[in-house]
PDB file of C-alpha atoms in Angstrom:
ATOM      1  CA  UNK A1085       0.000   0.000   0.000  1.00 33.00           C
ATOM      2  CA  UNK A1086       1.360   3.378  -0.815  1.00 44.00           C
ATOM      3  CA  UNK A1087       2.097   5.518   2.045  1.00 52.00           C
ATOM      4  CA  UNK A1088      -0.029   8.484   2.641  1.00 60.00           C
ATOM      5  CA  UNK A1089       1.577  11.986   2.300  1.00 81.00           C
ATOM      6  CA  UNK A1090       1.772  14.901   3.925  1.00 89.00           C
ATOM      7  CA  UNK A1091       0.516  18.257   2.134  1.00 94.00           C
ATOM      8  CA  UNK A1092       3.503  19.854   0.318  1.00 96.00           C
ATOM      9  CA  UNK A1093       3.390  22.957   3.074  1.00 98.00           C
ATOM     10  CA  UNK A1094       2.094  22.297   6.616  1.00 98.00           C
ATOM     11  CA  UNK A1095       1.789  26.095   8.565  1.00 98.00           C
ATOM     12  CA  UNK A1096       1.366  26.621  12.870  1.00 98.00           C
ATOM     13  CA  UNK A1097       0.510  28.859  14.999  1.00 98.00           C
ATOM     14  CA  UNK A1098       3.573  29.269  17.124  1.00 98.00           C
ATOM     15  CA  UNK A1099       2.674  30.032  20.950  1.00 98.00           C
ATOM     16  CA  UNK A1100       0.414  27.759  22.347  1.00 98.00           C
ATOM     17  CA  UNK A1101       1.122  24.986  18.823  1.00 98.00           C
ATOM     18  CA  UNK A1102       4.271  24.382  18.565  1.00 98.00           C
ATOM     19  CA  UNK A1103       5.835  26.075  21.694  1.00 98.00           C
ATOM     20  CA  UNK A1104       4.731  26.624  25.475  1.00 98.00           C
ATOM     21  CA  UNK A1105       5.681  30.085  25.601  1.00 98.00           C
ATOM     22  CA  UNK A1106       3.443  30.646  28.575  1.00 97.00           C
ATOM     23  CA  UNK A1107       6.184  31.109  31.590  1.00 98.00           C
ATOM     24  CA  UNK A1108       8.224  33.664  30.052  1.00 98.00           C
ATOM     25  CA  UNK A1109       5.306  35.789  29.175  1.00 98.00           C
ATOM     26  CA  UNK A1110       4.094  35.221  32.664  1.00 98.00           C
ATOM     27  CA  UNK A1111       7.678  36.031  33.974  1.00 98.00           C
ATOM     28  CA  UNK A1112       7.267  39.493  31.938  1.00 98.00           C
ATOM     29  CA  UNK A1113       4.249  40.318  33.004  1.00 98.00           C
ATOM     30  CA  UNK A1114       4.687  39.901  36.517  1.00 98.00           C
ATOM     31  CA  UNK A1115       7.889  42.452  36.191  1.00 98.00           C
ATOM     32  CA  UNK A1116       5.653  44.566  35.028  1.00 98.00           C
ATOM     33  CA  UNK A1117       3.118  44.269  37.889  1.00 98.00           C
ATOM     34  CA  UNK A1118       5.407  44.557  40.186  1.00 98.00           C
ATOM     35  CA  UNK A1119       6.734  48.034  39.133  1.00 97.00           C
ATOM     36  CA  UNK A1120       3.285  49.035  39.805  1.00 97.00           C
ATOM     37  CA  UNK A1121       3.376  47.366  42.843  1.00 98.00           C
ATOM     38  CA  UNK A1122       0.557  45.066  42.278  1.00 97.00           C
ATOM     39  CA  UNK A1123       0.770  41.079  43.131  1.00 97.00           C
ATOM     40  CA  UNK A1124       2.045  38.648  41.004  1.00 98.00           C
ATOM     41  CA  UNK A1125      -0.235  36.346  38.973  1.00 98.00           C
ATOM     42  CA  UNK A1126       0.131  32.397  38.682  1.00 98.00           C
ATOM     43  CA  UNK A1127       0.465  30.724  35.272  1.00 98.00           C
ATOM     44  CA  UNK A1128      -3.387  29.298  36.019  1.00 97.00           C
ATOM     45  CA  UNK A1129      -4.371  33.092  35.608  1.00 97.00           C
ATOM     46  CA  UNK A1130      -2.890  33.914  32.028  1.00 97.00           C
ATOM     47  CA  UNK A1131      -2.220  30.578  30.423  1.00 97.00           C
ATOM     48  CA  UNK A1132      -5.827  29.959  29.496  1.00 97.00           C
ATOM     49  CA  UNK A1133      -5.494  33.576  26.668  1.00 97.00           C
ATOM     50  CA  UNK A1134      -1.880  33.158  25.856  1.00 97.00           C
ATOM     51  CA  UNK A1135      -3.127  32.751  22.501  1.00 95.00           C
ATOM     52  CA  UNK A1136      -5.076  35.766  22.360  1.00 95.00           C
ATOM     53  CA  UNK A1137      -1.702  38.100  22.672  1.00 96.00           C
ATOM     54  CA  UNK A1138      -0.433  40.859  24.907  1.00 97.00           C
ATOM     55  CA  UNK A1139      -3.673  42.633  25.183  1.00 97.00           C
ATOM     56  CA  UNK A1140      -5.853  39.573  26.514  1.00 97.00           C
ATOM     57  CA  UNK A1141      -2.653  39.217  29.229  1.00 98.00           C
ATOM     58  CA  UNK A1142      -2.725  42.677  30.132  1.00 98.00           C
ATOM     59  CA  UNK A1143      -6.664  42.374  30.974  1.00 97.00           C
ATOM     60  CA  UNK A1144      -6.082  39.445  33.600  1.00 97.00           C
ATOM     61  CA  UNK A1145      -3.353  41.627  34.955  1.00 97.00           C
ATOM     62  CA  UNK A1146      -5.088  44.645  34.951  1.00 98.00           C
ATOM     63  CA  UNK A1147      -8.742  43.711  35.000  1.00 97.00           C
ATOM     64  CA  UNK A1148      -9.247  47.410  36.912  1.00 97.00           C
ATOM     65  CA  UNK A1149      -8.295  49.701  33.730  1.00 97.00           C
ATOM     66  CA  UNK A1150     -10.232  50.078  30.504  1.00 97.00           C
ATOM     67  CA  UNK A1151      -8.384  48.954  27.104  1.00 95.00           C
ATOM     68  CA  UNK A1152      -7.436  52.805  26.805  1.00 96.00           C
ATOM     69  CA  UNK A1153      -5.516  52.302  30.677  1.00 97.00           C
ATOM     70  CA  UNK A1154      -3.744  49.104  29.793  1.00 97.00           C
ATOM     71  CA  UNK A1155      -2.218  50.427  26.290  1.00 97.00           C
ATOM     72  CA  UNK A1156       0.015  51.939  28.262  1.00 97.00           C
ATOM     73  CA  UNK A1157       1.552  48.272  29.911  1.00 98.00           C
ATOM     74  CA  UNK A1158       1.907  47.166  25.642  1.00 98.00           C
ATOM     75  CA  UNK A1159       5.123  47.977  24.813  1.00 97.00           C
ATOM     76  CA  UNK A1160       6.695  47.608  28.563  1.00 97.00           C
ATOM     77  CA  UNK A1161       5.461  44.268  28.685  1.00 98.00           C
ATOM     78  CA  UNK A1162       6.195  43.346  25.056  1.00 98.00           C
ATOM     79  CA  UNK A1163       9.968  45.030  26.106  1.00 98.00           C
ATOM     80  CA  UNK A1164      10.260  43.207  29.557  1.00 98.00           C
ATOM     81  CA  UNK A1165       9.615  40.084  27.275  1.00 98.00           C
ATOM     82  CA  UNK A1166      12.141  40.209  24.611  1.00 98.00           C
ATOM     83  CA  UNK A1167      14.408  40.355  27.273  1.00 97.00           C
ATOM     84  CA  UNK A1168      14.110  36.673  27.854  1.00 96.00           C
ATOM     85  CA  UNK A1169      11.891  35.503  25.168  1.00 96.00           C
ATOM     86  CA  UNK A1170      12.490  31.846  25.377  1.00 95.00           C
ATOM     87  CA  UNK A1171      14.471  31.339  29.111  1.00 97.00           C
ATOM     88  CA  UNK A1172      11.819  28.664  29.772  1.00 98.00           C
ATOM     89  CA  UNK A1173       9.919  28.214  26.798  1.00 98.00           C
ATOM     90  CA  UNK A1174      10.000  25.106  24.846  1.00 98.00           C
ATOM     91  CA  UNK A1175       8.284  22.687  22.377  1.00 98.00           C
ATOM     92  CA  UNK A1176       5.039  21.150  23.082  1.00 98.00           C
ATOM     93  CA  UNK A1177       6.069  16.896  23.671  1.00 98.00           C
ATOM     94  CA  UNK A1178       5.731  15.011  20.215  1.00 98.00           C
ATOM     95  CA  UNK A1179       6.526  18.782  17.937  1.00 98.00           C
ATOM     96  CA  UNK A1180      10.109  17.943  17.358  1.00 98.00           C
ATOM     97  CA  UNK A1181       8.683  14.534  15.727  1.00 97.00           C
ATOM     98  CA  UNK A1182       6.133  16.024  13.671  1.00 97.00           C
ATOM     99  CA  UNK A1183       8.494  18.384  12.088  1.00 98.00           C
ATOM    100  CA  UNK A1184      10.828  15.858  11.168  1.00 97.00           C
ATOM    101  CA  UNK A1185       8.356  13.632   9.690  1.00 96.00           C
ATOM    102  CA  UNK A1186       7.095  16.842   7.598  1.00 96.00           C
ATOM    103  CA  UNK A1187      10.443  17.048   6.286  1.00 96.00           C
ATOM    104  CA  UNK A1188      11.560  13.596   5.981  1.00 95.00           C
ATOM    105  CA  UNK A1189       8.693  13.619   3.138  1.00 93.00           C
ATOM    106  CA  UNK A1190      10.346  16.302   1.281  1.00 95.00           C
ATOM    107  CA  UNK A1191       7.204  19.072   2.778  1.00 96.00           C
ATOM    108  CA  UNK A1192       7.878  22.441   4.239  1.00 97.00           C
ATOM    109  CA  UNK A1193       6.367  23.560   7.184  1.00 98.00           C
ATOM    110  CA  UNK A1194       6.397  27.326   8.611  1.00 98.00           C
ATOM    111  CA  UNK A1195       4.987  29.352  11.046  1.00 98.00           C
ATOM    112  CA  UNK A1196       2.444  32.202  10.864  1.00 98.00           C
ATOM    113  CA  UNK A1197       1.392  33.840  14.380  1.00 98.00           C
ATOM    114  CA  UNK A1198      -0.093  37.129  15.794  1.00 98.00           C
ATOM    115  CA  UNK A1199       3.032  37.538  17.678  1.00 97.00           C
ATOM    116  CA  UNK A1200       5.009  40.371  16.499  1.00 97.00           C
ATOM    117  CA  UNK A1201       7.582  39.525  14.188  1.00 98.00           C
ATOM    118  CA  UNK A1202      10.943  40.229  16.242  1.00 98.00           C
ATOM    119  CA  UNK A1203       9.582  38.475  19.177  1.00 98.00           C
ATOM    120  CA  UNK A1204       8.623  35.518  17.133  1.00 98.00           C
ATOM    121  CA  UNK A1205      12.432  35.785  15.396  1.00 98.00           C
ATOM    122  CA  UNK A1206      13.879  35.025  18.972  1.00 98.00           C
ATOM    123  CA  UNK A1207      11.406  32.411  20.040  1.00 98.00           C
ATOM    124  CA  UNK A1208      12.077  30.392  16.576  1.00 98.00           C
ATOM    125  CA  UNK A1209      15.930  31.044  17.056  1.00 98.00           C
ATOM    126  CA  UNK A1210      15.772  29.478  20.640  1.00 97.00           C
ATOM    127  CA  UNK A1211      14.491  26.398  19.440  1.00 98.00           C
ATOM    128  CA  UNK A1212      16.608  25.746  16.556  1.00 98.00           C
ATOM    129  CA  UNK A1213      14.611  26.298  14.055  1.00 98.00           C
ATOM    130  CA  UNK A1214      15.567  29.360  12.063  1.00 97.00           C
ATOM    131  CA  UNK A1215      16.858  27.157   9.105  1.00 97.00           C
ATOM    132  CA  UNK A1216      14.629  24.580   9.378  1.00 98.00           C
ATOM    133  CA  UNK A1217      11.123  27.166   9.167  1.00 98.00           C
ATOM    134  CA  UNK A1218      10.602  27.904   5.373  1.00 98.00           C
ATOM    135  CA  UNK A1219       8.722  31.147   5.858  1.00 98.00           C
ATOM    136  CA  UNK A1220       7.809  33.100   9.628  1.00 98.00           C
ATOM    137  CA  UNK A1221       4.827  35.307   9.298  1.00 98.00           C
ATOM    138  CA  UNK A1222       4.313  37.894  12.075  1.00 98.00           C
ATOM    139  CA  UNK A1223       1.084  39.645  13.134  1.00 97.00           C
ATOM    140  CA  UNK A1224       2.859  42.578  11.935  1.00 97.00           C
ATOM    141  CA  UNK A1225       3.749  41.295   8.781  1.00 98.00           C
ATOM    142  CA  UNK A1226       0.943  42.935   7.592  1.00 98.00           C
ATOM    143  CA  UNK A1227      -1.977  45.413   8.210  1.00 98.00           C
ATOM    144  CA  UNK A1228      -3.926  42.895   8.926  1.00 97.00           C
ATOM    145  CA  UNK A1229      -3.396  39.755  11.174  1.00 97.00           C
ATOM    146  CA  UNK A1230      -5.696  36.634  12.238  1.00 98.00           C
ATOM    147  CA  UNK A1231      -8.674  35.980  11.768  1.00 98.00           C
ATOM    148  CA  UNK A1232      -7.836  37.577   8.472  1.00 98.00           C
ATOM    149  CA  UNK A1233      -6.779  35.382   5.550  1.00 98.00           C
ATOM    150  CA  UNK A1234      -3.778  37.977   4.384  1.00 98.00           C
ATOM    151  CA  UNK A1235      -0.897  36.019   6.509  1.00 98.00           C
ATOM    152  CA  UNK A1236      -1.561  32.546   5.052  1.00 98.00           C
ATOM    153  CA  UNK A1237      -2.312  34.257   1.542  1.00 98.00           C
ATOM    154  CA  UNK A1238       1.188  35.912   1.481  1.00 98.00           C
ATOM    155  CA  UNK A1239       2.796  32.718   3.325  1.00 98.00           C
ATOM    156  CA  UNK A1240       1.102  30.998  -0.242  1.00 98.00           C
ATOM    157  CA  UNK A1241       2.884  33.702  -2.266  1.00 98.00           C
ATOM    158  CA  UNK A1242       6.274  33.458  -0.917  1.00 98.00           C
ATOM    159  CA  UNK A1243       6.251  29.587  -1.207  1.00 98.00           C
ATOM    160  CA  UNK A1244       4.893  29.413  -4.241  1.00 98.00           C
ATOM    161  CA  UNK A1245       2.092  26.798  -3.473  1.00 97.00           C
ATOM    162  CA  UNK A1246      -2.037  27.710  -3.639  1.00 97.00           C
ATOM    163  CA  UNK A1247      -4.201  27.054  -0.379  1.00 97.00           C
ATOM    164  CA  UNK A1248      -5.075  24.275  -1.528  1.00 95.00           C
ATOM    165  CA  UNK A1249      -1.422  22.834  -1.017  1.00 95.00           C
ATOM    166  CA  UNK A1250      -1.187  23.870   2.664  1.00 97.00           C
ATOM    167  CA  UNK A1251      -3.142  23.141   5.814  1.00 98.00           C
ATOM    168  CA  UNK A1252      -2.966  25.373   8.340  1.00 98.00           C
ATOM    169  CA  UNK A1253      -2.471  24.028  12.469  1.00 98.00           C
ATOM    170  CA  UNK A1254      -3.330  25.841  15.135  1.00 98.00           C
ATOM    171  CA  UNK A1255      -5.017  26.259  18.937  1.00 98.00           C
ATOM    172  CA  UNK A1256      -7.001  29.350  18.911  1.00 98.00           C
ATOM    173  CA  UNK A1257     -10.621  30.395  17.091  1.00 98.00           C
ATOM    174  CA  UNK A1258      -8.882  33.124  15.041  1.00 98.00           C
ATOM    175  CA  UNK A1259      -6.288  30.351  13.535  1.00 98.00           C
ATOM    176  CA  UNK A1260      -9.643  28.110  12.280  1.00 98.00           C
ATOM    177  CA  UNK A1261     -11.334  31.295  10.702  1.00 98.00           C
ATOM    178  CA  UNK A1262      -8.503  32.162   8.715  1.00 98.00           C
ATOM    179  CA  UNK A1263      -7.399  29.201   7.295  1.00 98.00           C
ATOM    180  CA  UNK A1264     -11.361  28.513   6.413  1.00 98.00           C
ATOM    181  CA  UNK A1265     -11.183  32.107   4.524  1.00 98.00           C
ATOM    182  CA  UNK A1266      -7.948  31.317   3.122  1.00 98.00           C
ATOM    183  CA  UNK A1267      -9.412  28.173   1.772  1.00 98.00           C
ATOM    184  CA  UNK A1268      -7.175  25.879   3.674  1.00 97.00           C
ATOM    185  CA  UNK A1269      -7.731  22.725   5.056  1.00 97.00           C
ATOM    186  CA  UNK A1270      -7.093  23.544   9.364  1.00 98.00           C
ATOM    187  CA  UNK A1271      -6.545  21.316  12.149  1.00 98.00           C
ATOM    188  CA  UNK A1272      -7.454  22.510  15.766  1.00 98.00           C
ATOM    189  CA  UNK A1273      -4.416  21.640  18.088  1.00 98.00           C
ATOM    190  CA  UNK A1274      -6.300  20.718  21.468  1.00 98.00           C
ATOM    191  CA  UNK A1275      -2.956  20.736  23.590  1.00 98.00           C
ATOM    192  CA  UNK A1276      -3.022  24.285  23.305  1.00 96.00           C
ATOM    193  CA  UNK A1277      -4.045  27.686  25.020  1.00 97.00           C
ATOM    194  CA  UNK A1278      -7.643  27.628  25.618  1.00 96.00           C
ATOM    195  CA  UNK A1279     -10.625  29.258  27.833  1.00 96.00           C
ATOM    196  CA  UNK A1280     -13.076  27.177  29.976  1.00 95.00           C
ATOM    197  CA  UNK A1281     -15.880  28.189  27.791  1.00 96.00           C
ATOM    198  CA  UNK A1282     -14.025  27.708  24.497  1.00 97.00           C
ATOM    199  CA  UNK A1283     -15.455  24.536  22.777  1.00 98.00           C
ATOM    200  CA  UNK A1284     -12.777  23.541  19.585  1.00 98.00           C
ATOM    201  CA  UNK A1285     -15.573  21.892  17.683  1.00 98.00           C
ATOM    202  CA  UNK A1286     -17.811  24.388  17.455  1.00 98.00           C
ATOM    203  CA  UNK A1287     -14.810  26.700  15.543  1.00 98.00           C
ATOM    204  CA  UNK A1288     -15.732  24.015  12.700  1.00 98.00           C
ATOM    205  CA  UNK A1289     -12.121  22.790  12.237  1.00 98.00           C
ATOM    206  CA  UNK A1290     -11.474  19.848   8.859  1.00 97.00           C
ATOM    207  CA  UNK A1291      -9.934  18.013  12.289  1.00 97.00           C
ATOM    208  CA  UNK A1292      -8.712  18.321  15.524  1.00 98.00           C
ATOM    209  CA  UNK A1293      -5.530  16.746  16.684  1.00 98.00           C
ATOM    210  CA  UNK A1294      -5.555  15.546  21.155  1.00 98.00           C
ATOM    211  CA  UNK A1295      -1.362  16.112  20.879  1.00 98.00           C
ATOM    212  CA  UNK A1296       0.800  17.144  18.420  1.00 98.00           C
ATOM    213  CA  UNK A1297       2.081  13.619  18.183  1.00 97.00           C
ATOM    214  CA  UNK A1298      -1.810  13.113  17.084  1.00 97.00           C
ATOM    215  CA  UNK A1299      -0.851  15.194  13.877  1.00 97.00           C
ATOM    216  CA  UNK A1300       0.668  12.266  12.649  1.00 95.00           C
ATOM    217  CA  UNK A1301      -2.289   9.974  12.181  1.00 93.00           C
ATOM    218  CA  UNK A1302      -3.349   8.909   8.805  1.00 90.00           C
ATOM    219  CA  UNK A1303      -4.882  11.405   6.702  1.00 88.00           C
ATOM    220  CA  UNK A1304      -4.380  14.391   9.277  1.00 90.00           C
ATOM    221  CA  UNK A1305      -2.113  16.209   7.272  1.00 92.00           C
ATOM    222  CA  UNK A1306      -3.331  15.221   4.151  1.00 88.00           C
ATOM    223  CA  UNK A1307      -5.061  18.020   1.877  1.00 75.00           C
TER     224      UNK A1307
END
């Protein structure tokens, strides 16, 4: 039987789909708190909107200020953090694997996140990947970010493949929405960074993947 083959381009979400990032933001952002002399926050409190960026952080830590208030935290926090971008952070268990099977087939795989662009350099440098990523997409890449299509359009466009060559993996509503407007094939990543209320299936994903080692089953990665 012939084996089954991965789409010629596989693209992630980075924090919270192929790396834990969660400590070292935490790290930042309690540095930050504690400037304003305000208590530090466990990982319980921010983990859960890691994926929903700087912003959705600085709410938990500053659920007393209107969005307006907390713009002001945005760039010390996003500064406090490049300052150790990836002390603690590492790959979710089973990534490593799945990227190596992605390229042992002769695919590409690369990453297109919200984070901003520099920040999403270091955290790719830190794990070895810089060589190994065949295009890094950040959410200032562009005017527009995710849920919009115009990331994983452009990622198209640089590689030289259609839509319909890549799917597109990743843990948060915004990543599901704009690979379906893209007109990619997307795969939820359930290991990831996630609210209580938040309910995967009802984002409408093509599939949804436990762990990443999960990625690997038959016809996952397929297009």
């Amino acid at each position: 039987m012939k084996a089954t083959r991965f789409a010629p381009v596989v693209l992630f979400d980075l924090d919270g789909t192929l790396v834990d990032s969660a400590v070292d933001l935490l790290n930042a952002l309690n540095i930050v708190l504690a400037r304003e002399g305000r208590a530090p926050l466990p990982l319980a409190a921010i983990r859960p909107v890691v994926s929903k960026g700087a912003r959705a952080m600085l709410g938990v830590a500053f659920p007393d200020l209107d969005a307006a208030g907390r713009e002001a935290f945005l760039q010390p926090f996003l500064d406090q953090y490049e300052l150790a971008v990836a002390d603690h952070s590492t790959p979710f268990d089973g990534v490593e694997d799945v990227l190596v099977a992605i390229e042992s087939q002769g695919a590409r795989w690369g990453i297109v996140t919200n984070k901003p662009l520099y920040l999403a350099r270091g955290v790719v440098a830190s794990m070895g990947w810089s060589a190994r990523c065949a295009i890094l997409l950040g959410g200032d890449s562009l005017p527009r970010k995710k849920p919009d299509p115009d990331q994983l359009f452009l990622a198209c466009e640089e590689l030289g493949v259609t839509p319909g060559d890549c799917i597109y993996v990743g843990d948060d509503e915004r990543d599901i929405v704009a690979a379906r407007r893209a007109g990619m094939k997307s795969v939820a990543a359930l290991w990831g960074y996630r609210e209580a209320h938040e309910d995967p299936a009802a984002w409408c994903p093509d599939a949804m993947a436990q762990q990443p080692r999960g990625l690997l089953a038959p016809g996952l990665l397929v297009r």
